[in-house]
Steps between C-alpha positions, in 0.01 A plus 500: 500500500362191675255261336291433812282753676409295810495701818758426767676676789795606284272645236284677759797648690782570252633793704529290815674220308737756347576643845577157647723394211679836506570475873638149451730630227620794710565276803704255291715774346552707816550186707769376261680835512482508880607138533174409676374272222772235502366234264760515224810280500834686481645557153850597394620791288481298178132422560425861593648606165298232320182615672578863410529406132186287513305781667603741224383255233171438682437874542574561130256226401239632744535852357459362148191298596354800680540732200370233261197455725436874497514513119273196472223649714521820297422275202208340692677163504377409849615139520854564379513802730405269785771251406765773473410660833488168684837416347639830630350433843641146509844632408481753782421222746809314372698822544375534856615149593848552355532850644399398851732199481785725383439735793416240764764247403767721349561873491423828326750704301622860519631676191867597473619728219875469445745707300521390138143373489242659272469867601691410816619861535134598554432254780374785718219554249439145379468339841219733620319445168534123545377522860206719392398247234534219753290692754226566242510133397461384861229757580297413192544128572354552847216723382418272207429192714130567578453691174612193305326238715158672491441485121638144495249395769220672308610346173509148642155524662296695243392446141597764241148641516513521879842666493351798316309578821812491718814713542706236316588718199566818699717334764660283232626806314663629819647155562648481150659845530651450846597138447660567160711787630606298803602202286684720251697678773573165664658371179697823445639501856586129469697571182686794654581309818606172341632583153611863497634564850608287797339397826574390852276293733274714718 
């Protein structure tokens, strides 16, 4: 995917670079949840809602770019594939900033299913389904971090010819599958939480 083939430490040690970047990502997320990473200014409920909507839009665009990139490489359109995948990766970085700010400066939400809402009489079934989708989304998001970063690192440091000798394609397929499902479930749970049912701050 890259135009240059010059050797460098990142190119020589893509797994180590992936590990370092993944650890940084995990520390930022877990630190924000635990209140240890306190770098985000406080935000009110209105801004939390705005961030929630923006995150859903970003995730939808990232999912679209990801799927377009997958189709493009199947058509051997390497350079457009590269552009689509880097677009998806850039969108995920934007998501991460907004998400961490929403958590660190605001709050998370818990779903509430009230009488009279869509299938409200089946709240005992719908809520566990929602929570299961949310759990899968979160688990896949966590697992996908190194699986996504590794092919990006390879793609940015190797030429198309060099990539054929790496695990870029094999790991990339796993990344697309896990990342796509995570993004899709994230958008579905956002819609259920914010536009179908109700929520309370957690």
